[in-house]
Coordinates of N, CA and C in Angstrom, one line a residue:
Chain J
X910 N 17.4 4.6 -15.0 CA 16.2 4.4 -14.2 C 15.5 5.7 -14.0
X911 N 14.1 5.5 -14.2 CA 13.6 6.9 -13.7 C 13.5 7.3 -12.4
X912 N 13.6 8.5 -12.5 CA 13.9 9.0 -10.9 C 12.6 10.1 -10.9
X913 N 11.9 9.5 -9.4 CA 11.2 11.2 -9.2 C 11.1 11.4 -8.2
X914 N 11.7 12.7 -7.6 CA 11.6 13.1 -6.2 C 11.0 13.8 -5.8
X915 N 10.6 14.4 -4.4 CA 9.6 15.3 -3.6 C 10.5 15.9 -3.0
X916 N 10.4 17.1 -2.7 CA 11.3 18.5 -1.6 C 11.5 17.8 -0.3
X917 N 10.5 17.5 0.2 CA 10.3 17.0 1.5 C 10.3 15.7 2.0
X918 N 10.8 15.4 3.0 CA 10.2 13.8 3.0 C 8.9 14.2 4.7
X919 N 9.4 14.9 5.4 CA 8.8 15.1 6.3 C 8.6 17.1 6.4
X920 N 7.5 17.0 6.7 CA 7.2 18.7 7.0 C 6.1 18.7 7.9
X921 N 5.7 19.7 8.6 CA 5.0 20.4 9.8 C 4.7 21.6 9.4
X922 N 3.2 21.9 9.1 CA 2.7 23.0 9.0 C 2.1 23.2 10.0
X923 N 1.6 24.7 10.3 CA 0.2 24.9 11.1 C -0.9 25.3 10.3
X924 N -2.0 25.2 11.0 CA -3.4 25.3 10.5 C -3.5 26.6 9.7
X925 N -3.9 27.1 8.4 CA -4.0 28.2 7.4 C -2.7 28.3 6.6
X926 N -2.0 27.9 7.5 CA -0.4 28.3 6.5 C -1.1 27.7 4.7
X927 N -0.1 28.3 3.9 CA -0.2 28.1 2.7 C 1.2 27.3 2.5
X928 N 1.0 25.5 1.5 CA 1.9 24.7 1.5 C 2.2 24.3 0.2
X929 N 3.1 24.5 0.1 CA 3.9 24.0 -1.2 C 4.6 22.7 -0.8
X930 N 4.3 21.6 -2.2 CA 4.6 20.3 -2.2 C 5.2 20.2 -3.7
X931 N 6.7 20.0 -3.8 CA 7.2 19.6 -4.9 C 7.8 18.4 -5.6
X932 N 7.5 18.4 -6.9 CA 7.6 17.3 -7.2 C 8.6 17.3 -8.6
X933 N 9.5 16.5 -8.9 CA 10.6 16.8 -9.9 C 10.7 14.8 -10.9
X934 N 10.1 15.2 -11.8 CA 11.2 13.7 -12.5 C 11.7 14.3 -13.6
X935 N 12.6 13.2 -13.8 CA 14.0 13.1 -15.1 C 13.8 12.3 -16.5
X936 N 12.9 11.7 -16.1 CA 12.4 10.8 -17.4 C 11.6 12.0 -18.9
X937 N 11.5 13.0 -19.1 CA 11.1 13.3 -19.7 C 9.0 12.7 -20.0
X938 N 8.7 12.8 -19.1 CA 7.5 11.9 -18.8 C 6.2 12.8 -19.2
X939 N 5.0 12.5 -19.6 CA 4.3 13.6 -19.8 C 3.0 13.4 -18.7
X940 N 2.8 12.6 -18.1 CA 2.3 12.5 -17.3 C 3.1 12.4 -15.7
X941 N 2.0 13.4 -14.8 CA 2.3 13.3 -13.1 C 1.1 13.3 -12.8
X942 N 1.4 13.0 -11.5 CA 0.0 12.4 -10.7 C 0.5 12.9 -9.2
X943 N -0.7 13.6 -8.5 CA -0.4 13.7 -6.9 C -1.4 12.7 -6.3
X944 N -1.1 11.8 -5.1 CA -2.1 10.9 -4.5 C -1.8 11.5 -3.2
X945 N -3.1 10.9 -2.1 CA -2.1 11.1 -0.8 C -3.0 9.6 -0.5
X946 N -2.7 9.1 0.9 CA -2.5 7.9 1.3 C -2.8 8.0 2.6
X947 N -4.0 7.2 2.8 CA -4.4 7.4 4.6 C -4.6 5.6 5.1
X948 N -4.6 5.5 6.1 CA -4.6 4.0 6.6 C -6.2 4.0 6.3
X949 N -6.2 2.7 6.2 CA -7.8 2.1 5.3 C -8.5 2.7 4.2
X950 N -8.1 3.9 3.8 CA -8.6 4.5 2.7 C -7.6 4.3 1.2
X951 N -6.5 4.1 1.4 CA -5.8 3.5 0.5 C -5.2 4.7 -0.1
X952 N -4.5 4.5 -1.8 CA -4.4 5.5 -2.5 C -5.4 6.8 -2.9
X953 N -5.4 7.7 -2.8 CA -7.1 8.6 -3.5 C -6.0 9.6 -4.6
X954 N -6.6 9.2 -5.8 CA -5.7 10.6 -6.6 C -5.8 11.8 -6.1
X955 N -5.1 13.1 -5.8 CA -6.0 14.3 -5.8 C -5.9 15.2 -7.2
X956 N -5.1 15.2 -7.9 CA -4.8 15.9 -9.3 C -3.8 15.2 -10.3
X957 N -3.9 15.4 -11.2 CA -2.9 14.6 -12.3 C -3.0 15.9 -13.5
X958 N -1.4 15.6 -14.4 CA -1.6 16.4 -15.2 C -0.6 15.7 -16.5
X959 N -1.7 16.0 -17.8 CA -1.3 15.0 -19.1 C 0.2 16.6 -20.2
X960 N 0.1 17.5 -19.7 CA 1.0 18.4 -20.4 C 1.1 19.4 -19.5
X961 N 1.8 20.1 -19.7 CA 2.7 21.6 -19.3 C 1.1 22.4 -19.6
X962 N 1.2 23.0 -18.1 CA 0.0 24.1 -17.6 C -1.4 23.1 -18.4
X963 N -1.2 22.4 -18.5 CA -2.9 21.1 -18.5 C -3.0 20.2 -17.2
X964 N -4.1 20.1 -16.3 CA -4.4 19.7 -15.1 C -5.7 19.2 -15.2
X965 N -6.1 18.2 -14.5 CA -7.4 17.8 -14.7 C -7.7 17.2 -13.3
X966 N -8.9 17.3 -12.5 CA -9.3 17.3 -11.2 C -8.7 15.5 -11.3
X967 N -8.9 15.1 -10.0 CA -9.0 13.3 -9.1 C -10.4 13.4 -8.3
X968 N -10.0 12.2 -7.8 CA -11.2 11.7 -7.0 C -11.8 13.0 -5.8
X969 N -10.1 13.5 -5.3 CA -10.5 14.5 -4.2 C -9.8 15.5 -3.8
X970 N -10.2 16.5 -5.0 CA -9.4 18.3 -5.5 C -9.8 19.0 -4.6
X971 N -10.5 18.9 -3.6 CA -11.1 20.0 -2.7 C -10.1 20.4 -1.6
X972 N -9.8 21.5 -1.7 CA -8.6 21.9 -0.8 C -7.6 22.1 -1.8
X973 N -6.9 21.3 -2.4 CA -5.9 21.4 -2.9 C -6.0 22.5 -4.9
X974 N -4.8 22.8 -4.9 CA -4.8 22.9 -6.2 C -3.1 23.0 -6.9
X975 N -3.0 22.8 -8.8 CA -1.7 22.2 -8.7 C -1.0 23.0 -9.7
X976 N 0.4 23.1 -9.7 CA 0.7 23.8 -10.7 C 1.8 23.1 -11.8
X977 N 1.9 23.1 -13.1 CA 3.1 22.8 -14.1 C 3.3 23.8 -14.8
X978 N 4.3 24.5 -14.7 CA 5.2 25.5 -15.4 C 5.4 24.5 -16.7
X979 N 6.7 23.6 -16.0 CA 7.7 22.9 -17.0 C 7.2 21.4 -17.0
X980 N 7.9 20.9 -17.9 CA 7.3 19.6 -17.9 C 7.7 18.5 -16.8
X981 N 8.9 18.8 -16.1 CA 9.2 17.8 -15.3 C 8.9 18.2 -13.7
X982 N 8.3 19.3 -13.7 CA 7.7 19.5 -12.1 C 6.3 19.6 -12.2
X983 N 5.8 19.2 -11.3 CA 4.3 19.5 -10.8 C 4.2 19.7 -9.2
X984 N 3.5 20.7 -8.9 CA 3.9 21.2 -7.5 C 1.9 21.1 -6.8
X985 N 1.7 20.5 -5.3 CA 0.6 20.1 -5.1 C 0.6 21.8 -4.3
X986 N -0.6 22.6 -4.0 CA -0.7 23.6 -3.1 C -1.9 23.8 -2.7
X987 N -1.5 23.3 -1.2 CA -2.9 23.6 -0.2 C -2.6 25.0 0.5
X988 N -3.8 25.6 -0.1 CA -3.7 27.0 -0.4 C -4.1 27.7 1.5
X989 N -4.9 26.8 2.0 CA -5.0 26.7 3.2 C -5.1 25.5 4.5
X990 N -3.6 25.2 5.2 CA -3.9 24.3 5.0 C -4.9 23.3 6.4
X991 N -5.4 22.7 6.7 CA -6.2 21.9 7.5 C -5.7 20.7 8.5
X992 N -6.3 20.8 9.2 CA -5.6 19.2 9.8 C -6.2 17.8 9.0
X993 N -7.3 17.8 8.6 CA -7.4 16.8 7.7 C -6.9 16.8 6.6
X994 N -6.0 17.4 6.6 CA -5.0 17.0 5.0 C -3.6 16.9 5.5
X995 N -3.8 16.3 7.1 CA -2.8 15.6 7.8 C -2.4 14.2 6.9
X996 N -1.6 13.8 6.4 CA -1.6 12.4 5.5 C 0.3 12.5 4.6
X997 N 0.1 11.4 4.1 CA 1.2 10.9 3.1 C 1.2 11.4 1.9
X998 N 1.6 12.0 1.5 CA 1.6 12.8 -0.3 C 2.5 12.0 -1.0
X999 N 1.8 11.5 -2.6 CA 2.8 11.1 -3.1 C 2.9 11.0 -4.9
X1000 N 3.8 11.5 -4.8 CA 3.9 11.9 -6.6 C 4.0 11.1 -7.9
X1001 N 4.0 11.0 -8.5 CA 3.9 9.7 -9.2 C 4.0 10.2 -11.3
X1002 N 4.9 10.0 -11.7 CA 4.9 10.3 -13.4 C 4.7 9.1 -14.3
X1003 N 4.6 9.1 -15.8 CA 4.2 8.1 -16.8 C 4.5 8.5 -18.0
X1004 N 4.7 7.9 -18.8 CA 4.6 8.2 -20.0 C 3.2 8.8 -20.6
X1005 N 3.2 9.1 -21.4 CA 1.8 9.9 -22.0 C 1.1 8.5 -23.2
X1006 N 1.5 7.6 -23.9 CA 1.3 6.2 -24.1 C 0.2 5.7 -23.8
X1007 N -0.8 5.6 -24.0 CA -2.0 5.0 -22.9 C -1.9 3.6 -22.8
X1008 N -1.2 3.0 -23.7 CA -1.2 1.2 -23.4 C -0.1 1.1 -22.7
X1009 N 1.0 2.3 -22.7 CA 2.2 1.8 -22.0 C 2.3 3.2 -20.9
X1010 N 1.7 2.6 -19.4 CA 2.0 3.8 -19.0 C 2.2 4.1 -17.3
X1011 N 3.6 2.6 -17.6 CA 3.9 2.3 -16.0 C 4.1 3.3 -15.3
X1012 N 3.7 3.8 -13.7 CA 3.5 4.5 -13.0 C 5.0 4.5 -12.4
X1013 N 5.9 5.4 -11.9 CA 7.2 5.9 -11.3 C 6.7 6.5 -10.2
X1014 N 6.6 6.4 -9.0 CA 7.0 7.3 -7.7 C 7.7 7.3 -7.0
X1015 N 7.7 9.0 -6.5 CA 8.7 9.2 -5.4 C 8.5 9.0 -4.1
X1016 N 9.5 9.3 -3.1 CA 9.7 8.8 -2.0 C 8.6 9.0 -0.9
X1017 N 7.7 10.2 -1.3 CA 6.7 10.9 -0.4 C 7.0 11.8 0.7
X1018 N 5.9 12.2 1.1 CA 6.2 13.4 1.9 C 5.0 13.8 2.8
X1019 N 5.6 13.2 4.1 CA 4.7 13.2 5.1 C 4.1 14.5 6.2
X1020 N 3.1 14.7 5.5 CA 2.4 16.2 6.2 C 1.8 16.0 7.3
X1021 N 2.2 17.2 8.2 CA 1.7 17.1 9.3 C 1.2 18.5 9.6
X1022 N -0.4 18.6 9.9 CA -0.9 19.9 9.7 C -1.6 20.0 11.1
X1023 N -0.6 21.3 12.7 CA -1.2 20.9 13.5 C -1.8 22.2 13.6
Chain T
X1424 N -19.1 -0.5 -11.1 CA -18.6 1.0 -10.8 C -16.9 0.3 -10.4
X1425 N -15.7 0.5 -11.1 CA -14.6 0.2 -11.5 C -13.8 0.2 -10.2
X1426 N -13.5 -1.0 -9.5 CA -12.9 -1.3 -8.4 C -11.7 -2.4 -8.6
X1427 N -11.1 -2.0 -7.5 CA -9.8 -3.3 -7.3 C -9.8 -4.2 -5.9
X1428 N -9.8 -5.2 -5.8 CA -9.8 -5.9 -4.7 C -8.5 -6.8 -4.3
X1429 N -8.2 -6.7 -3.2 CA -6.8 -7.6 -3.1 C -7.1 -8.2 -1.6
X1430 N -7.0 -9.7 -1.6 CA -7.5 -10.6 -0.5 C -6.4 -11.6 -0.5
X1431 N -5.9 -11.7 0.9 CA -6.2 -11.0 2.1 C -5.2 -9.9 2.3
X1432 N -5.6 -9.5 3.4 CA -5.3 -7.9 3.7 C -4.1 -8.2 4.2
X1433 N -3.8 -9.4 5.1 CA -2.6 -9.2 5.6 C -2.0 -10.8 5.4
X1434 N -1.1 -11.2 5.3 CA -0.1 -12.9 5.4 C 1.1 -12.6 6.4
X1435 N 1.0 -13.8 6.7 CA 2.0 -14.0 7.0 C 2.9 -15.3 7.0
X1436 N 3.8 -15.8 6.2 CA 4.8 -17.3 6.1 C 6.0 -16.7 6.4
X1437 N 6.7 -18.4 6.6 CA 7.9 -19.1 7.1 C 8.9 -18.4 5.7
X1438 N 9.3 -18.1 6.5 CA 10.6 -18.1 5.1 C 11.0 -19.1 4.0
X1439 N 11.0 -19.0 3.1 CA 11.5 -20.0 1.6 C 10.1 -20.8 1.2
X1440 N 9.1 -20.4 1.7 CA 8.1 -20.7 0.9 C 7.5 -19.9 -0.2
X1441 N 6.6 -20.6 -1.0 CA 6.6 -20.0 -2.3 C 4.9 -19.5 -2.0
X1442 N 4.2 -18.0 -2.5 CA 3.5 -17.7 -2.0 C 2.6 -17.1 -3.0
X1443 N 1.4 -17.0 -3.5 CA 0.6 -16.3 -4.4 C 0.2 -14.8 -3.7
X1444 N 0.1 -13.9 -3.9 CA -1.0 -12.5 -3.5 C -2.0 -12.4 -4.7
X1445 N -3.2 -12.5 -4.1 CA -4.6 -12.3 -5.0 C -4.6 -11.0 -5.4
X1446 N -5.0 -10.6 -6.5 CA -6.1 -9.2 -6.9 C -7.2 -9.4 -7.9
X1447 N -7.9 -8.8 -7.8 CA -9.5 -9.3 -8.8 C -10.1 -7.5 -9.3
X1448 N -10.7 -7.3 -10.2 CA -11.1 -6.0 -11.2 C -12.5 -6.4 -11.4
X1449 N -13.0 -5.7 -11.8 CA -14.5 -5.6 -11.9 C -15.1 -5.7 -13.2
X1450 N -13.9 -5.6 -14.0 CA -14.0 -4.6 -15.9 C -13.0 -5.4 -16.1
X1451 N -13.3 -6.2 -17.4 CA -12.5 -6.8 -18.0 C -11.6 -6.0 -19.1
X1452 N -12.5 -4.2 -19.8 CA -11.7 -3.2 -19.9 C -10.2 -3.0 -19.3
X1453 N -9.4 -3.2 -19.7 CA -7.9 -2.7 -19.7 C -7.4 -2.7 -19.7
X1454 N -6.5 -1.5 -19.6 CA -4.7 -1.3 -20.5 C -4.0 -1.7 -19.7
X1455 N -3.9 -2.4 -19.0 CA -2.7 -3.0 -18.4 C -3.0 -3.1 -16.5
X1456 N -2.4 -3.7 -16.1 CA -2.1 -4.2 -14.7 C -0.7 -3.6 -14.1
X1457 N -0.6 -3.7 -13.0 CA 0.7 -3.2 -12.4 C 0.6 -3.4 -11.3
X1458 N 1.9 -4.0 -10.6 CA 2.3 -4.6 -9.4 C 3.0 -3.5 -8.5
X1459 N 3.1 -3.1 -7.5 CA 3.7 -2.2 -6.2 C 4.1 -2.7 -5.3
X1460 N 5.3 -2.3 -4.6 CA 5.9 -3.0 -3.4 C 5.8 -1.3 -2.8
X1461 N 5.7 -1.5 -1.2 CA 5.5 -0.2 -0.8 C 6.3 -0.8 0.7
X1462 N 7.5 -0.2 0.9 CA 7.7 -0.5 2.6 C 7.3 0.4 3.3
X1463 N 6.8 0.4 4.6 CA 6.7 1.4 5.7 C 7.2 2.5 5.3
X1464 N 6.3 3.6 5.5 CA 6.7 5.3 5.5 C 7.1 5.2 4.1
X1465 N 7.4 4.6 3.4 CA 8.0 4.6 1.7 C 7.4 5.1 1.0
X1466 N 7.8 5.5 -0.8 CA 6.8 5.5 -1.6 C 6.5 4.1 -2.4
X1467 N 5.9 3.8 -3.4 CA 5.5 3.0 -4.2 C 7.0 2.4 -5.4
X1468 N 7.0 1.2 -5.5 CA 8.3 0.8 -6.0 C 7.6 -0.3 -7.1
X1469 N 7.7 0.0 -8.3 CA 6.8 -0.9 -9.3 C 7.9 -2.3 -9.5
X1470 N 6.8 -2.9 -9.7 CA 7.4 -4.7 -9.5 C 7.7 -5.1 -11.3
X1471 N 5.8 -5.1 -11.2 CA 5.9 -5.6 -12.8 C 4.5 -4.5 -13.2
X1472 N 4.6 -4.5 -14.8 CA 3.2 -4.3 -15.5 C 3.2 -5.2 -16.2
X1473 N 1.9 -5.6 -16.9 CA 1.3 -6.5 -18.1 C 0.3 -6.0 -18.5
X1474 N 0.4 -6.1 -19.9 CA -0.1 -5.0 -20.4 C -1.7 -6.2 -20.8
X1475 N -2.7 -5.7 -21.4 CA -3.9 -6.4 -21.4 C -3.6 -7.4 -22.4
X1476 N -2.7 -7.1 -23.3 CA -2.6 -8.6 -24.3 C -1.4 -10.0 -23.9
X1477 N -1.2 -9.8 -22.6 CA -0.1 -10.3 -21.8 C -0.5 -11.2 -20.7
X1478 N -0.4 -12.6 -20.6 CA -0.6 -13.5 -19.6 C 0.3 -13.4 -18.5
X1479 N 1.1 -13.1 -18.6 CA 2.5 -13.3 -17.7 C 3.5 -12.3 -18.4
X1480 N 4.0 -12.3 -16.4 CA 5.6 -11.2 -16.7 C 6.3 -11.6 -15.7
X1481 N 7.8 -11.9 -15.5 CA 8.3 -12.4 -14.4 C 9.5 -11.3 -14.3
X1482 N 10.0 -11.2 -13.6 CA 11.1 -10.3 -12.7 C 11.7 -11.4 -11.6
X1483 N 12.6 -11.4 -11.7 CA 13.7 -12.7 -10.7 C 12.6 -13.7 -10.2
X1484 N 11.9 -13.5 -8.9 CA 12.0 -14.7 -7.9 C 10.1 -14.0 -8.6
X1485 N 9.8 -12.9 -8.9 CA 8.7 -12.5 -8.8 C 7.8 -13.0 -10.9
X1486 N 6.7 -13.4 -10.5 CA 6.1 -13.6 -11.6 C 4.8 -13.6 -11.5
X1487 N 4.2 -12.3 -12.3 CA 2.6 -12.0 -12.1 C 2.0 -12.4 -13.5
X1488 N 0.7 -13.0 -13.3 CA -0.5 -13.2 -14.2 C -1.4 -12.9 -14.2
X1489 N -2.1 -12.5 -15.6 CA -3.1 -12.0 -16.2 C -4.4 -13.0 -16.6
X1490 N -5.5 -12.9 -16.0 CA -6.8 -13.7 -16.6 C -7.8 -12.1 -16.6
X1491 N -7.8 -11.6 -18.1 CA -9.1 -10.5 -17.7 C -10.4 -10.9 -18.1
X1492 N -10.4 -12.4 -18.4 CA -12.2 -12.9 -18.7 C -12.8 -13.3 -17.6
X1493 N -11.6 -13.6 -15.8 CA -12.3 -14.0 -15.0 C -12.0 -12.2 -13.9
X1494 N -11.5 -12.0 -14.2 CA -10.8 -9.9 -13.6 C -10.2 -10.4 -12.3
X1495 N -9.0 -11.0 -13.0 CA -7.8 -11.7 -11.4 C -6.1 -11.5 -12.0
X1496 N -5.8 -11.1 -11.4 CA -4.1 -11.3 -11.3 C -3.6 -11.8 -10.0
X1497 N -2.5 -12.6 -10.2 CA -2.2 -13.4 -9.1 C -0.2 -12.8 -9.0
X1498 N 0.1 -12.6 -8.1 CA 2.1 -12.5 -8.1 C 2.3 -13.5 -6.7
X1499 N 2.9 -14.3 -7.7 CA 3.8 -15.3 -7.2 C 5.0 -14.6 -7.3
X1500 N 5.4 -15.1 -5.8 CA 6.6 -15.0 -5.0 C 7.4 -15.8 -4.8
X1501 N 8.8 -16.6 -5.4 CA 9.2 -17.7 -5.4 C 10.1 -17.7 -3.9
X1502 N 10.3 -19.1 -3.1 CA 11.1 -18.8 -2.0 C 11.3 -17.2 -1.1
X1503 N 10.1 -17.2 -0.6 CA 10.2 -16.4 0.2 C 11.5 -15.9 1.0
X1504 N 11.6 -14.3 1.5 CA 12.7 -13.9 1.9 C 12.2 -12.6 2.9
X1505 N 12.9 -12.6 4.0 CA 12.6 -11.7 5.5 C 12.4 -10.7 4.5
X1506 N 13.4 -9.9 3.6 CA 13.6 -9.0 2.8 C 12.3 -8.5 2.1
X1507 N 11.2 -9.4 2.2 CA 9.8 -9.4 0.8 C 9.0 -8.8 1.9
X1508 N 9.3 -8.6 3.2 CA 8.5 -7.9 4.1 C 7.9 -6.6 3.4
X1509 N 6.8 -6.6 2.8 CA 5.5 -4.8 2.7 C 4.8 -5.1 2.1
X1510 N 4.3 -4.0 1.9 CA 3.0 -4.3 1.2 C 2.8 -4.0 0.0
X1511 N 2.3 -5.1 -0.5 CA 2.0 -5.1 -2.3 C 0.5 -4.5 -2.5
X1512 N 0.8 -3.9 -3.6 CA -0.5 -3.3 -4.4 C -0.5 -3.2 -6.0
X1513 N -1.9 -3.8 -6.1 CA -1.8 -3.5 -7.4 C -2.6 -2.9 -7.3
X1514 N -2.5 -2.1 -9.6 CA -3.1 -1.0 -10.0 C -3.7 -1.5 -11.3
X1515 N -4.9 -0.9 -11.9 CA -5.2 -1.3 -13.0 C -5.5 0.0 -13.8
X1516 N -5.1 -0.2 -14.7 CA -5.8 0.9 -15.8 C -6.9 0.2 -16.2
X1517 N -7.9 0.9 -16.0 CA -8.5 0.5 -17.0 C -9.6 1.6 -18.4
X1518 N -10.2 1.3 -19.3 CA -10.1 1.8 -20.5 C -10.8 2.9 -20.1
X1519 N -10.9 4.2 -20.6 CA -11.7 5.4 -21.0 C -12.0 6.2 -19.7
X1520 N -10.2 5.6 -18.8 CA -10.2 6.5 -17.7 C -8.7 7.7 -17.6
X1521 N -8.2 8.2 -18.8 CA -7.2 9.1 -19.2 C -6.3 8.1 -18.5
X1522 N -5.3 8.3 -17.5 CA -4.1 7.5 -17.8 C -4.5 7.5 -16.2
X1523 N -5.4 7.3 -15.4 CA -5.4 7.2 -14.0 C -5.6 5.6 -13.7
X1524 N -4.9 5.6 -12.4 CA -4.8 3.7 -12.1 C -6.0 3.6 -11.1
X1525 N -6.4 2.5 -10.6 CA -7.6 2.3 -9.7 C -6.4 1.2 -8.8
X1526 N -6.6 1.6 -7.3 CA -5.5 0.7 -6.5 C -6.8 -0.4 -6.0
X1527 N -6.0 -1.1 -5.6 CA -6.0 -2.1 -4.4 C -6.0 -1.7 -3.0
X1528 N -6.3 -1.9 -2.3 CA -5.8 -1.9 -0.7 C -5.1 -2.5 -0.1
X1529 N -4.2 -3.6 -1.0 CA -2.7 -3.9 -0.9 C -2.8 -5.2 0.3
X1530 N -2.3 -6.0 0.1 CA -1.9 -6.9 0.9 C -0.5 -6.9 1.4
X1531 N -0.3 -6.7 2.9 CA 0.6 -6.6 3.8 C 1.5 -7.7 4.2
X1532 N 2.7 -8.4 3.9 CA 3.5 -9.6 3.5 C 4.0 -9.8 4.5
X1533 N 4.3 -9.9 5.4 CA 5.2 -10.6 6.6 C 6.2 -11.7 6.4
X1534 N 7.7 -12.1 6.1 CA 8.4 -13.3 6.4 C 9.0 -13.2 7.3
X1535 N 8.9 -14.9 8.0 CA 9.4 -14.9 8.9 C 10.6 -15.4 9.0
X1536 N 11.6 -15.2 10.0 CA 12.5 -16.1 9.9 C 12.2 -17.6 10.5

């Protein structure tokens, strides 16, 4: 089974702190995805990335930015962080396949930025 | 402009009944469908995909279908169970969008006992 996990399941920042959000799968996967998740607004991508140190913006990269060393981490970093990026984070890998390229996520990781 | 719709927002049935969840797409473009179970505070737990040349996929009690000339997928839920309590979402790929999915806003399942 593929497995992908996040550091955190719950964290508490304060306002400017700088936050690291990590993300790890096993599948040998070429694709990861960060989303975060708010009530009535649904999923919103904020970054996804198709290879090692290749990243390509989402719907909503402002504030955030991401990093891949290696191929099975991708790490989300709000470089400063806000109360409106108070929300659910959640990571998500795929195969690189474009016809085949069921989505895997992990558990999530609920920010709280007071 | 490439959307997903999933109606209604929330259900709620008796236990051991059998139950459809709607979703509808906009673009008959795409690589495939995908089904989500999400419980409270959770992350996302994939049900099924079908890929665009695929009418149907079933997994135990669960079996989703594919129409992309009318842009609907439907998951049937056979004999409902307290257990099927969260909320479902689908995802679609669709074409000449790199490998990103377009969600739903998920329909919220309730069984009762």
């Amino acid at each position: 089974d593929v497995k992908v996990t996040q550091s955190s399941r719950y964290l508490v920042k304060r306002t400017g702190e700088k936050v690291f959000l990590e993300c790890v799968q096993d599948m040998d996967h070429e694709n990861m995805f960060w989303y975060r998740q708010d009530p009535g607004l649904g999923l919103r991508l904020i970054y996804f990335s198709y290879d090692v140190k290749m990243k390509e913006k989402g719907d909503i990269p402002e504030g955030y930015s991401v990093s891949r060393e290696k191929k099975e981490r991708f790490s989300l970093i709000l470089e400063s962080a806000s109360t409106n990026q108070t929300s659910m984070y959640l990571c998500a890998s795929s195969l690189g396949a474009m016809n085949y390229n069921e989505q895997f996520f992990g558990p999530g990781t609920r920010l709280t930025v007071l | 402009k490439q959307e997903v719709t999933q109606i209604p927002a929330a259900l709620s049935v008796p236990e051991g009944e059998n139950l459809v969840l709607n979703c509808s797409f906009t673009d008959s473009a795409i690589y495939n469908l995908q089904w989500f179970r999400q419980d409270p505070g959770k992350g996302l737990t994939s049900l099924l995909l079908i890929q665009s040349s695929q009418r149907e996929q079933t997994s135990g009690r669960l079996n989703a279908s594919l129409d992309k000339s009318s842009g609907r997928s439907t998951l049937y839920i056979a004999a409902s169970q307290p257990g099927d309590s969260a909320t479902y979402l689908c995802a679609v790929h669709y074409t000449g969008t790199a490998s990103k999915l377009t969600f739903g806003t998920g329909t919220r399942l309730q069984v009762t006992l």
